[in-house]
CSV table of N, CA, C and O in Angstrom, one decimal:
chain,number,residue,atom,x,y,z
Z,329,UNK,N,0.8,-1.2,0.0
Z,329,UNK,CA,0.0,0.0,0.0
Z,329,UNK,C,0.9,1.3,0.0
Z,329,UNK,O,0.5,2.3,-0.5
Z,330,UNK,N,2.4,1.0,0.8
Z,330,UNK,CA,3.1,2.2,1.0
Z,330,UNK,C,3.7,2.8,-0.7
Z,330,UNK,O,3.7,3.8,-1.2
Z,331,UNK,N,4.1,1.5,-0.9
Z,331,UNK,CA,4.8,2.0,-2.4
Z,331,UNK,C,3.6,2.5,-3.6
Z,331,UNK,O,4.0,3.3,-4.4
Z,332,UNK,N,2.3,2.0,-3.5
Z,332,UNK,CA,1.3,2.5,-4.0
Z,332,UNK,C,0.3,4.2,-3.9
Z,332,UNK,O,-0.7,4.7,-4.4
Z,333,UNK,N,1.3,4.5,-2.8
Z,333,UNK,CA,0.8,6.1,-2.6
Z,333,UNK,C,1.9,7.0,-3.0
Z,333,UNK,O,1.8,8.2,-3.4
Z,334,UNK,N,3.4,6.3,-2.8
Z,334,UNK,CA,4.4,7.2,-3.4
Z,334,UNK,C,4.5,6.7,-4.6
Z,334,UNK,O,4.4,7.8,-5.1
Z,335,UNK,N,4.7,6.0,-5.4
Z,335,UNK,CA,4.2,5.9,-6.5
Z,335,UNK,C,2.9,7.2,-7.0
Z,335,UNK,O,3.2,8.0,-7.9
Z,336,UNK,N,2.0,7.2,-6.7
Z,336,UNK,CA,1.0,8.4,-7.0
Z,336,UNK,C,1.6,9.9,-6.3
Z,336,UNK,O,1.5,11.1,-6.7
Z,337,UNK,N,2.3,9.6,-5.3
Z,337,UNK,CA,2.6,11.3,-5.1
Z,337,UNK,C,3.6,11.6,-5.8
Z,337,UNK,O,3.8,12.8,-6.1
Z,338,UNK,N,4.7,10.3,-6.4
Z,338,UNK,CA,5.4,11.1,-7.2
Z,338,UNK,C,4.8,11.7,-8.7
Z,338,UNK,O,5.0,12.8,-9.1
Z,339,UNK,N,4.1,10.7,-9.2
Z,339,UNK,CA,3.8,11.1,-10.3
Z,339,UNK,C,3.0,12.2,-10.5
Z,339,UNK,O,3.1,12.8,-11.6
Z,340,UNK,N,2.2,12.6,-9.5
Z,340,UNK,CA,1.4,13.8,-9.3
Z,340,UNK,C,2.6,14.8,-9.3
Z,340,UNK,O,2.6,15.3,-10.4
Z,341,UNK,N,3.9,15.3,-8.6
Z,341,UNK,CA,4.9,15.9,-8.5
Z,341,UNK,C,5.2,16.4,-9.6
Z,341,UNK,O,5.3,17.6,-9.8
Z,342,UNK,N,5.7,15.2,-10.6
Z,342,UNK,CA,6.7,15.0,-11.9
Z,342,UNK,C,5.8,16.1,-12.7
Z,342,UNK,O,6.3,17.0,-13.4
Z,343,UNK,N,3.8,15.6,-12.3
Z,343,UNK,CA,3.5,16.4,-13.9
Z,343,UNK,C,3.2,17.7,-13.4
Z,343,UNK,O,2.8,18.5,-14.2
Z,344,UNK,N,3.4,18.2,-11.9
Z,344,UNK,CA,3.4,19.4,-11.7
Z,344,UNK,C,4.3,19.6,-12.5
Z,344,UNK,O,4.2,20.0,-13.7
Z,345,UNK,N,5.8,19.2,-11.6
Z,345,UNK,CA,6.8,20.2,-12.8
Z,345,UNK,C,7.0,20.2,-14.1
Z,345,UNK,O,7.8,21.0,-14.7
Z,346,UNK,N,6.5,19.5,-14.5
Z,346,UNK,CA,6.3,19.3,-16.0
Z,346,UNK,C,5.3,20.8,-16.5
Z,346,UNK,O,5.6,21.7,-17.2
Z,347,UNK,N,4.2,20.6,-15.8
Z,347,UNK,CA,3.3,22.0,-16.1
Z,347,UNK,C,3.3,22.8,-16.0
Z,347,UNK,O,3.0,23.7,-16.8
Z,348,UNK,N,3.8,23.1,-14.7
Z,348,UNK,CA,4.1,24.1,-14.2
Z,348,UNK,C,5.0,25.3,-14.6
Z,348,UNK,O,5.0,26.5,-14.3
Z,349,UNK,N,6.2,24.4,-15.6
Z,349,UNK,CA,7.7,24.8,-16.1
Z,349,UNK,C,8.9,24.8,-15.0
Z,349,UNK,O,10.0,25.3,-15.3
Z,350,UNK,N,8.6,24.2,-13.6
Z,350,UNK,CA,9.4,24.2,-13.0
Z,350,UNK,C,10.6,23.9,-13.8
Z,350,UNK,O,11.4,24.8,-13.5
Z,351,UNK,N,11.0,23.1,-14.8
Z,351,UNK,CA,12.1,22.6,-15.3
Z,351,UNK,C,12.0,23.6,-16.7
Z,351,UNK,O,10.9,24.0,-16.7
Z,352,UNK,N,12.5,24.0,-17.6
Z,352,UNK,CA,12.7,25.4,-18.7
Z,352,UNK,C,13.2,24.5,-19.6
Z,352,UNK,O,13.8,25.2,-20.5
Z,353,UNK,N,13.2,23.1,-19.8
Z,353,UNK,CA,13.6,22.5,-21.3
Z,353,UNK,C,12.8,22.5,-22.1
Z,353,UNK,O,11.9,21.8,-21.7
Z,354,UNK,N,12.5,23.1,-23.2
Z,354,UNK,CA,11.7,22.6,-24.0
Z,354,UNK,C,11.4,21.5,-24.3
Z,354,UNK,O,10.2,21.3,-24.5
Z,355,UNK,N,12.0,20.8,-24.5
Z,355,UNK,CA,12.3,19.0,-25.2
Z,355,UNK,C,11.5,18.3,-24.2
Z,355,UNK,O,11.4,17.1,-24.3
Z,356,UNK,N,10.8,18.9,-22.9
Z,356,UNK,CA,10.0,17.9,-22.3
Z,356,UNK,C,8.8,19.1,-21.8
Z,356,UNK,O,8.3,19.0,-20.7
Z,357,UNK,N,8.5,20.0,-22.7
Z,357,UNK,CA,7.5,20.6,-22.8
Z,357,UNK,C,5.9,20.1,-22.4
Z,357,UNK,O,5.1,20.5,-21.5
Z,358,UNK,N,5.9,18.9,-23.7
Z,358,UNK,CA,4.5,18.4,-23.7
Z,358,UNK,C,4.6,17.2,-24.2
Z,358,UNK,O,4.8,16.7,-25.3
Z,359,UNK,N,4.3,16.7,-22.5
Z,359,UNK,CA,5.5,15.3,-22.3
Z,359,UNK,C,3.4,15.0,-21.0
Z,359,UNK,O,2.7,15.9,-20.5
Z,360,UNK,N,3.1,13.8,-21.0
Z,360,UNK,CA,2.5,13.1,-20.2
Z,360,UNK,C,2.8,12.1,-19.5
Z,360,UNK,O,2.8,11.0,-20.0
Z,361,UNK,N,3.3,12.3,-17.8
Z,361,UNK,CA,3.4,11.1,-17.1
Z,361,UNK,C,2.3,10.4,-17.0
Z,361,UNK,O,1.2,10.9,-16.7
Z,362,UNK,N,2.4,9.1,-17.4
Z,362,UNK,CA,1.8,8.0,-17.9
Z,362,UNK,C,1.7,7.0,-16.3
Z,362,UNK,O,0.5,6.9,-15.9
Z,363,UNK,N,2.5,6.5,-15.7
Z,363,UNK,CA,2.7,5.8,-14.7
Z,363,UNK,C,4.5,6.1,-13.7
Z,363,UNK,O,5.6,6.6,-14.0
Z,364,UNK,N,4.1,5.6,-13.0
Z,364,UNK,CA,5.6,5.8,-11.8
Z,364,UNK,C,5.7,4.4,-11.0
Z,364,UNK,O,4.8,4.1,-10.2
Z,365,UNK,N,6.7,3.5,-11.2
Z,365,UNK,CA,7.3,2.4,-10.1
Z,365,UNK,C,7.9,2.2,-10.0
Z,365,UNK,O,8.7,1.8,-10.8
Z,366,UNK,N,7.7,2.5,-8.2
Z,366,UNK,CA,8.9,2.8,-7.3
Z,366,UNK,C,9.9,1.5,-7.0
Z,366,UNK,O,9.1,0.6,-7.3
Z,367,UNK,N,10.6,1.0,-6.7
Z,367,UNK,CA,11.3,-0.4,-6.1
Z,367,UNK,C,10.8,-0.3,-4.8
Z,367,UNK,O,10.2,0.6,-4.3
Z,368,UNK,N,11.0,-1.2,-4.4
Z,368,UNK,CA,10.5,-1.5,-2.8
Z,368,UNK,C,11.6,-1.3,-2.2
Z,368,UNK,O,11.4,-1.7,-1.0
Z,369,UNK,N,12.7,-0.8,-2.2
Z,369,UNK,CA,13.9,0.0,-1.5
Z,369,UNK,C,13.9,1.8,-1.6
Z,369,UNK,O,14.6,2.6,-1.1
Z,370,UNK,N,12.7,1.9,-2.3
Z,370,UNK,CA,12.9,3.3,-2.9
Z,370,UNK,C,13.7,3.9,-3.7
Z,370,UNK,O,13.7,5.1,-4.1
Z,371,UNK,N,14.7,2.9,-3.9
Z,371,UNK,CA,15.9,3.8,-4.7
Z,371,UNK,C,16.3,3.9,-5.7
Z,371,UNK,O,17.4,4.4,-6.0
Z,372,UNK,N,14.9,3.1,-6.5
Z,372,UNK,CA,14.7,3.8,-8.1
Z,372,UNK,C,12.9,3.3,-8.9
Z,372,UNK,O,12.0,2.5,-8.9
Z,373,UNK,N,13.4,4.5,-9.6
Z,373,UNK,CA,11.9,4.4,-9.8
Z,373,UNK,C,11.8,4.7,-11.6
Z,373,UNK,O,12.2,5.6,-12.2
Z,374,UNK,N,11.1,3.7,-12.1
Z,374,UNK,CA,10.5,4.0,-13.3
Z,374,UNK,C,9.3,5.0,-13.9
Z,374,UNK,O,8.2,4.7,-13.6
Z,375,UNK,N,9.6,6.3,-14.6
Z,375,UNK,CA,8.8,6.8,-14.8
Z,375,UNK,C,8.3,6.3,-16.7
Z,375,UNK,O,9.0,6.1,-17.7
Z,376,UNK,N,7.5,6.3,-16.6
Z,376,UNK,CA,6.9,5.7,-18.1
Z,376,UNK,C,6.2,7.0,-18.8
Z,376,UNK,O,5.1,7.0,-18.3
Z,377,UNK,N,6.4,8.1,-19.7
Z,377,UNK,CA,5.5,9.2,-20.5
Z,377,UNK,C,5.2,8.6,-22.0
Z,377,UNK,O,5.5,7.7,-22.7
Z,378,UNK,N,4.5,9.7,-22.0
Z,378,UNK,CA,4.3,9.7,-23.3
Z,378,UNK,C,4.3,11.2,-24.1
Z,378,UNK,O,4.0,12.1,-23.3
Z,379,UNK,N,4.6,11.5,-25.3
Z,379,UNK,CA,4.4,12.1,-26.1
Z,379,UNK,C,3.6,13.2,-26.9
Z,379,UNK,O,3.2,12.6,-27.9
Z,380,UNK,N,3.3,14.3,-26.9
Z,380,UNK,CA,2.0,14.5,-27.7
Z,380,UNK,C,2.5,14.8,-29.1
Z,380,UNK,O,1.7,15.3,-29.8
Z,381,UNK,N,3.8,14.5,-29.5
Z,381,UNK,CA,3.7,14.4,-31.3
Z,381,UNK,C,4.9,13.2,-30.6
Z,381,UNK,O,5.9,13.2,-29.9
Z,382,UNK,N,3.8,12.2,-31.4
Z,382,UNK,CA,4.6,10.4,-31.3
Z,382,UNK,C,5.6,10.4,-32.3
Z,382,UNK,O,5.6,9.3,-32.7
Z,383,UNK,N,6.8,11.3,-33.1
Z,383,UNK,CA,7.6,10.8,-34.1
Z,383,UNK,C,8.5,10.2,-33.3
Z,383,UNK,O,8.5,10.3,-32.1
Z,384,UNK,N,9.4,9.7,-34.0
Z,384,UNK,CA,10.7,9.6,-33.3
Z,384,UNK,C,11.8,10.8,-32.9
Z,384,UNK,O,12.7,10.7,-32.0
Z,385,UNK,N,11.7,11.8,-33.5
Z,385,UNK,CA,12.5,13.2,-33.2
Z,385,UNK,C,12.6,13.3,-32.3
Z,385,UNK,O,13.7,13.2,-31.6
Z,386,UNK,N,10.9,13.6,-31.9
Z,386,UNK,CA,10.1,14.1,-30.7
Z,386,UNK,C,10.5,13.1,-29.4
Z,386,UNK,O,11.0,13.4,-28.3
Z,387,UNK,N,10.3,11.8,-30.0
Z,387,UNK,CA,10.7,11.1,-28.1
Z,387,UNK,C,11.6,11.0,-27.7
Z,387,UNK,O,11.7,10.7,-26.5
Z,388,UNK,N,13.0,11.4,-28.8
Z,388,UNK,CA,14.5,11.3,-28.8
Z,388,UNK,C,15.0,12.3,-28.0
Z,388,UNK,O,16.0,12.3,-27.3
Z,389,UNK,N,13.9,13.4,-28.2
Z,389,UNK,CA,14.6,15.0,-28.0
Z,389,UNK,C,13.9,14.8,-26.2
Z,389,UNK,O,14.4,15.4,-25.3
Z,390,UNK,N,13.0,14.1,-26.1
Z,390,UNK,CA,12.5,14.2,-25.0
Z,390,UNK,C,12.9,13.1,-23.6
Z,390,UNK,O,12.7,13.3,-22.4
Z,391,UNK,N,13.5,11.8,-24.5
Z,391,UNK,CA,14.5,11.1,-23.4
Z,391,UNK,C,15.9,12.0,-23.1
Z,391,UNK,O,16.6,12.1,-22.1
Z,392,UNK,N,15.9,12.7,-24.4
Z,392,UNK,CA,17.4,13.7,-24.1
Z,392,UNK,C,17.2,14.8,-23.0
Z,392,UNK,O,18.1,15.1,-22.2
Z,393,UNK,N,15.7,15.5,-22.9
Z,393,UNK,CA,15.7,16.6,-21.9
Z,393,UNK,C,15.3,15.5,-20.4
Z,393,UNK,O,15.2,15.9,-19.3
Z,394,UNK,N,15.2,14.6,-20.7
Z,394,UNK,CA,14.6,14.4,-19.4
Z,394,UNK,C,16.0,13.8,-18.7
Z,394,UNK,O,16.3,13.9,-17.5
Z,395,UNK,N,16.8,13.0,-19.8
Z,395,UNK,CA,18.4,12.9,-18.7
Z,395,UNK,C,19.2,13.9,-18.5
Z,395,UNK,O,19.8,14.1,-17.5
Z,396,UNK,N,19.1,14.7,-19.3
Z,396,UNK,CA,19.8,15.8,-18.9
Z,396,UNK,C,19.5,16.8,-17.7
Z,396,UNK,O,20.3,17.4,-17.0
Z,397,UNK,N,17.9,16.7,-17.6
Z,397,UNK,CA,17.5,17.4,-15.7
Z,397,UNK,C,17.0,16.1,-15.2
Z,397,UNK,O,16.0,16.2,-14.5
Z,398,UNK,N,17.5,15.0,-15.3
Z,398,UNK,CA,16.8,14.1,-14.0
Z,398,UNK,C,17.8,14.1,-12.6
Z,398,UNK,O,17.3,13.5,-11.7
Z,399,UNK,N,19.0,14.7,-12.3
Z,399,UNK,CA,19.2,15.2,-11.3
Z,399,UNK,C,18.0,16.6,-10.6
Z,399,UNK,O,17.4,16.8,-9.5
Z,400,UNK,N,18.1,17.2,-11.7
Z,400,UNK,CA,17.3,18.9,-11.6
Z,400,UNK,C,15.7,18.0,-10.7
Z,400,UNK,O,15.4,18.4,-9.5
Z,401,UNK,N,15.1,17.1,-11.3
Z,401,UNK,CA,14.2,17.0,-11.0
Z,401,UNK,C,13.9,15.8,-9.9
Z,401,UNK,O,12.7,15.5,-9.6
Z,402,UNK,N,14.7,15.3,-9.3
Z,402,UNK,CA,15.1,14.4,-8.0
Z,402,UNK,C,15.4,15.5,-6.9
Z,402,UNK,O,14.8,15.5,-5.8
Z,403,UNK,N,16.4,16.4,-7.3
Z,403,UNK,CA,16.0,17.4,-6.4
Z,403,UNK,C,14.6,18.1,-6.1
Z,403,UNK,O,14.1,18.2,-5.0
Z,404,UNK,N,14.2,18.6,-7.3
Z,404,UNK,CA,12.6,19.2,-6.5
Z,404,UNK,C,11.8,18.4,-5.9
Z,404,UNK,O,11.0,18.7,-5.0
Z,405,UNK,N,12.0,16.7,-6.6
Z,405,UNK,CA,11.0,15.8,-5.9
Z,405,UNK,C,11.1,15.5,-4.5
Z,405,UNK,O,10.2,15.2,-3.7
Z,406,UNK,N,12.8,15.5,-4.1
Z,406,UNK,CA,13.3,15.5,-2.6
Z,406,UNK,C,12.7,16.6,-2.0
Z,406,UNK,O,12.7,16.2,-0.9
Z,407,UNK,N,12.2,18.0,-2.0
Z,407,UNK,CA,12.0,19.1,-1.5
Z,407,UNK,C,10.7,18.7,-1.7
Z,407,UNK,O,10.2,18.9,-0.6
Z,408,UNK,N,10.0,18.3,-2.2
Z,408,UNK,CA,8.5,18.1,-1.9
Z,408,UNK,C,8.2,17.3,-1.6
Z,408,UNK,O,7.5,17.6,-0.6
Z,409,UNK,N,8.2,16.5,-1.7
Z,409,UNK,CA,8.0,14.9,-0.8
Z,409,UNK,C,8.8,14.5,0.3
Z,409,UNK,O,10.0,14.7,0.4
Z,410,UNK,N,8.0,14.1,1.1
Z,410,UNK,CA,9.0,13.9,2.4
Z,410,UNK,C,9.1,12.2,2.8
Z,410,UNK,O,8.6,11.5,3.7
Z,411,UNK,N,10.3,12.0,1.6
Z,411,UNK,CA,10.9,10.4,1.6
Z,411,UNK,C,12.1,10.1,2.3
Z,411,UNK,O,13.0,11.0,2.6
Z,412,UNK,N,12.3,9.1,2.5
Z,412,UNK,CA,13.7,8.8,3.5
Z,412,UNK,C,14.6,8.7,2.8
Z,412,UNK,O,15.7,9.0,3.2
Z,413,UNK,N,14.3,8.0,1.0
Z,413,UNK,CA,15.1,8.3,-0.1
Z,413,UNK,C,14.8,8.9,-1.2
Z,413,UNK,O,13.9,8.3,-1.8
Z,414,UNK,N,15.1,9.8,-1.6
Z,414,UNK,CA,14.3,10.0,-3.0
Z,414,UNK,C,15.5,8.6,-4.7
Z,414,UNK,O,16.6,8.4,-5.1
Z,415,UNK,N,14.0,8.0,-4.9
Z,415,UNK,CA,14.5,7.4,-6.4
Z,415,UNK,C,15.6,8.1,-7.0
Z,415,UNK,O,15.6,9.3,-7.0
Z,416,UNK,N,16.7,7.5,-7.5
Z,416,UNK,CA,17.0,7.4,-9.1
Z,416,UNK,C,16.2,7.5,-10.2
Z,416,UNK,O,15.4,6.7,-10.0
Z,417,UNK,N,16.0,8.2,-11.3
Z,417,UNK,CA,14.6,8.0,-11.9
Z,417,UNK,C,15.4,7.2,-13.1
Z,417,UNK,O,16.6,6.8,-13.4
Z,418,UNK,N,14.4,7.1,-13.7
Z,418,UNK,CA,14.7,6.4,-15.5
Z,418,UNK,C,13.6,6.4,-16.4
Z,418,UNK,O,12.8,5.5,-16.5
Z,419,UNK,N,13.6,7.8,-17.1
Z,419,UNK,CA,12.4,7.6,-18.1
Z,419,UNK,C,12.5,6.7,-19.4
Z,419,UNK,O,13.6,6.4,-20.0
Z,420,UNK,N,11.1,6.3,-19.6
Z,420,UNK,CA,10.9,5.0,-20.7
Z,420,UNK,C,9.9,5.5,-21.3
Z,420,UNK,O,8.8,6.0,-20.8
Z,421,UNK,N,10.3,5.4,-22.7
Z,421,UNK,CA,9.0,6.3,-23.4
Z,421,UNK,C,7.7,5.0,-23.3
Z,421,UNK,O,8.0,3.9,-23.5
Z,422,UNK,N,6.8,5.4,-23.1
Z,422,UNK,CA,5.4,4.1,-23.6
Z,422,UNK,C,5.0,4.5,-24.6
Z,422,UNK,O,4.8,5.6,-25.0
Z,423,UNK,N,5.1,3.3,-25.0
Z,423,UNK,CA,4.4,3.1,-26.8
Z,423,UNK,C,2.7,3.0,-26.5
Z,423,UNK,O,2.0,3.5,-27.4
Z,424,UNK,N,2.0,2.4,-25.3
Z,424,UNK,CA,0.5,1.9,-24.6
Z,424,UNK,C,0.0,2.8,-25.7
Z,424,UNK,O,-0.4,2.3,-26.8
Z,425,UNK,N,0.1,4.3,-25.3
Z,425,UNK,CA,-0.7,5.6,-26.0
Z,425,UNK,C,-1.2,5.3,-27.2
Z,425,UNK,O,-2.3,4.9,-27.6
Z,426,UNK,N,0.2,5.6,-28.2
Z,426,UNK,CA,0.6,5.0,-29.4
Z,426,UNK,C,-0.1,3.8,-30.2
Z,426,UNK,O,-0.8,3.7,-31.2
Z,427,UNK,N,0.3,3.1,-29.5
Z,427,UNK,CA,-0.5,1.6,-30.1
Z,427,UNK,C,-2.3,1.6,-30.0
Z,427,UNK,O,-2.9,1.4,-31.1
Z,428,UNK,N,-3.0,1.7,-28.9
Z,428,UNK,CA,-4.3,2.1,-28.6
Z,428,UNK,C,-4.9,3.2,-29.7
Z,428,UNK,O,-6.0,3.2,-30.2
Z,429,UNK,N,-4.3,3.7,-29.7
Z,429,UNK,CA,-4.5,4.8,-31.4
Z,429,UNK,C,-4.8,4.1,-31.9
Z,429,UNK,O,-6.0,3.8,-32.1
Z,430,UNK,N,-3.4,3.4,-32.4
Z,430,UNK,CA,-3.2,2.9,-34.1
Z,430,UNK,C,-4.4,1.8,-34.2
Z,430,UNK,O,-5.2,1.6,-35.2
Z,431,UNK,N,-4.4,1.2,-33.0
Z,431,UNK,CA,-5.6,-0.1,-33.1
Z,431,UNK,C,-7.3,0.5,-33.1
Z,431,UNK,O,-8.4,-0.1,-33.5
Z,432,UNK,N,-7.1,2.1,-32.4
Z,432,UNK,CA,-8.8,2.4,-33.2
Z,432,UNK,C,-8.7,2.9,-34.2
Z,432,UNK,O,-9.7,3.0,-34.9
Z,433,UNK,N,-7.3,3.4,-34.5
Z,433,UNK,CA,-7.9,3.5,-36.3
Z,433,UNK,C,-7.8,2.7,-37.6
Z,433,UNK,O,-8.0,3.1,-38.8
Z,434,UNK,N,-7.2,1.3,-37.0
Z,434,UNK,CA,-7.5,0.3,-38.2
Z,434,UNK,C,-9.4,-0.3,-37.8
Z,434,UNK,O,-10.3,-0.5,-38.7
Z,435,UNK,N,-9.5,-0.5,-36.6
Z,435,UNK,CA,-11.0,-0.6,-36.0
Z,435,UNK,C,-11.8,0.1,-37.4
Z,435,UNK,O,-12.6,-0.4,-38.1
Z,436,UNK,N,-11.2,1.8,-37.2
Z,436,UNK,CA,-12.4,2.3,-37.8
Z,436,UNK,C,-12.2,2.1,-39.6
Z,436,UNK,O,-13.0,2.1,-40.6
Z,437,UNK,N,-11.2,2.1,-39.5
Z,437,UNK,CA,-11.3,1.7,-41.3
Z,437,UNK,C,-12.0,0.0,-41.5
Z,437,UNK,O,-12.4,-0.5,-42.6
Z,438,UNK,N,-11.7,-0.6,-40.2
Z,438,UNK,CA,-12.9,-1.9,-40.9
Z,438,UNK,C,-14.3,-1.7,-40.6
Z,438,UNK,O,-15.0,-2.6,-41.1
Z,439,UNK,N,-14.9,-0.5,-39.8
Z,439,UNK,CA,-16.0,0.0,-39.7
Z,439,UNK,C,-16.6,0.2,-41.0
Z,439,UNK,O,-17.7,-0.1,-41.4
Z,440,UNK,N,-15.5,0.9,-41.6
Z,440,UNK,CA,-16.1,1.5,-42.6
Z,440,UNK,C,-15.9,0.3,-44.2
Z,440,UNK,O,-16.6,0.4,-45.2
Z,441,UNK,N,-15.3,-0.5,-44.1
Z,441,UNK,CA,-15.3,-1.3,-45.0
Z,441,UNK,C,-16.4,-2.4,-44.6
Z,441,UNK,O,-16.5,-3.2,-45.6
Z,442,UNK,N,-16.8,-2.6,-43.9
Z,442,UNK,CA,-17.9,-3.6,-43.6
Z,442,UNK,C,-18.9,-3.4,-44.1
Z,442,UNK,O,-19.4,-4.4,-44.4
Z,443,UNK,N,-19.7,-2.2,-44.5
Z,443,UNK,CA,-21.0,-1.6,-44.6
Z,443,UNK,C,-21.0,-1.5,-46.6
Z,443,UNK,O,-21.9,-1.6,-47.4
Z,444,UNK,N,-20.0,-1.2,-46.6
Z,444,UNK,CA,-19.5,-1.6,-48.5
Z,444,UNK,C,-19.7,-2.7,-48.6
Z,444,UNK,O,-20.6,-3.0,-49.3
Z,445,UNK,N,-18.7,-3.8,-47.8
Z,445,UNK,CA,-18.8,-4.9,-48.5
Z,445,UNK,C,-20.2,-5.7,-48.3
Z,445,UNK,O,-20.4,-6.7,-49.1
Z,446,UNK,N,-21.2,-5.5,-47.4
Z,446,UNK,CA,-22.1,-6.0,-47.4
Z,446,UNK,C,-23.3,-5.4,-48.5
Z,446,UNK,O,-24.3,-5.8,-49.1
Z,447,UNK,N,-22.6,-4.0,-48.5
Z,447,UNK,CA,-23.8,-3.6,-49.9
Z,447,UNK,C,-23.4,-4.4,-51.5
Z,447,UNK,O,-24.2,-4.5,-52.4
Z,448,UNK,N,-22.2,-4.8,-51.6
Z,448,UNK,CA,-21.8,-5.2,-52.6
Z,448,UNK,C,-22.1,-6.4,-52.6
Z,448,UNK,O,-22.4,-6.8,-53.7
Z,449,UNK,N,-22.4,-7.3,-51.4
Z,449,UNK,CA,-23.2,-8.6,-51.4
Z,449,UNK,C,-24.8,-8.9,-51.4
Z,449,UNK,O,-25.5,-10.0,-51.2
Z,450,UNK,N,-25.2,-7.5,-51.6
Z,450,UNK,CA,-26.7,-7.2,-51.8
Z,450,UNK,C,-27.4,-7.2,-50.3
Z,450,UNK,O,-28.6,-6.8,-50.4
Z,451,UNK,N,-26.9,-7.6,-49.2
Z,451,UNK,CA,-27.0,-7.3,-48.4
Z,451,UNK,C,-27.2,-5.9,-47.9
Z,451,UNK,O,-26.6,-4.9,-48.3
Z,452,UNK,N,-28.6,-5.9,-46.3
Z,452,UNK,CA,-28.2,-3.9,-46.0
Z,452,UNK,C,-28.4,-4.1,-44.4
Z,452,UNK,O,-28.3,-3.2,-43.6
């Protein structure tokens, strides 16, 4: 239960400073924490985002801003949270977002080909 509330306070934290601009990179501008898990030692924690332009540029430039302040931002998370350790972090881009897309929009192109092919079978 313990690791299941810091796990949510961090991640609540991360997307403050994310929104907030606590951190001034652009490259992790408009970026969504997706999930946080923590180790059961506390002393590192997976953060998983996502993207809002999914190319590859974009996630490149944005694992780049996020190693580049993940000291920057262990520190603010230490100053706001009151942990006995604050994590190591390690961001991992998630594809979840990404794929869940792509799967409703092949969905909707068989939506739409279904209703053709049954008119073509004289079917309505």
């Amino acid at each position: 239960m313990r690791i299941e509330k810091i796990n949510s306070s961090i991640k609540r934290e991360l997307a403050s400073i994310i929104l907030l601009g606590d951190v001034r990179d652009p490259r992790i501008s408009f970026i969504t924490i997706i999930n946080v898990d923590v180790s059961k030692d506390l002393q590192h924690a997976r953060v998983r985002f996502s993207v809002l332009a999914d190319t590859p540029k974009k996630i490149k430039e944005a694992q780049e801003g996020f190693e580049s302040c993940k000291g920057y931002i262990r520190k603010l998370i230490s100053q706001r949270l009151a942990l006995r350790y604050t994590p190591e972090f390690q961001f991992i881009y998630d594809k979840g977002i990404k794929h869940a897309a792509d799967v409703d929009k092949v969905l909707e192109e068989i939506k739409k080909l279904k209703p053709a092919q049954g008119e073509a079978d004289g079917e309505f």
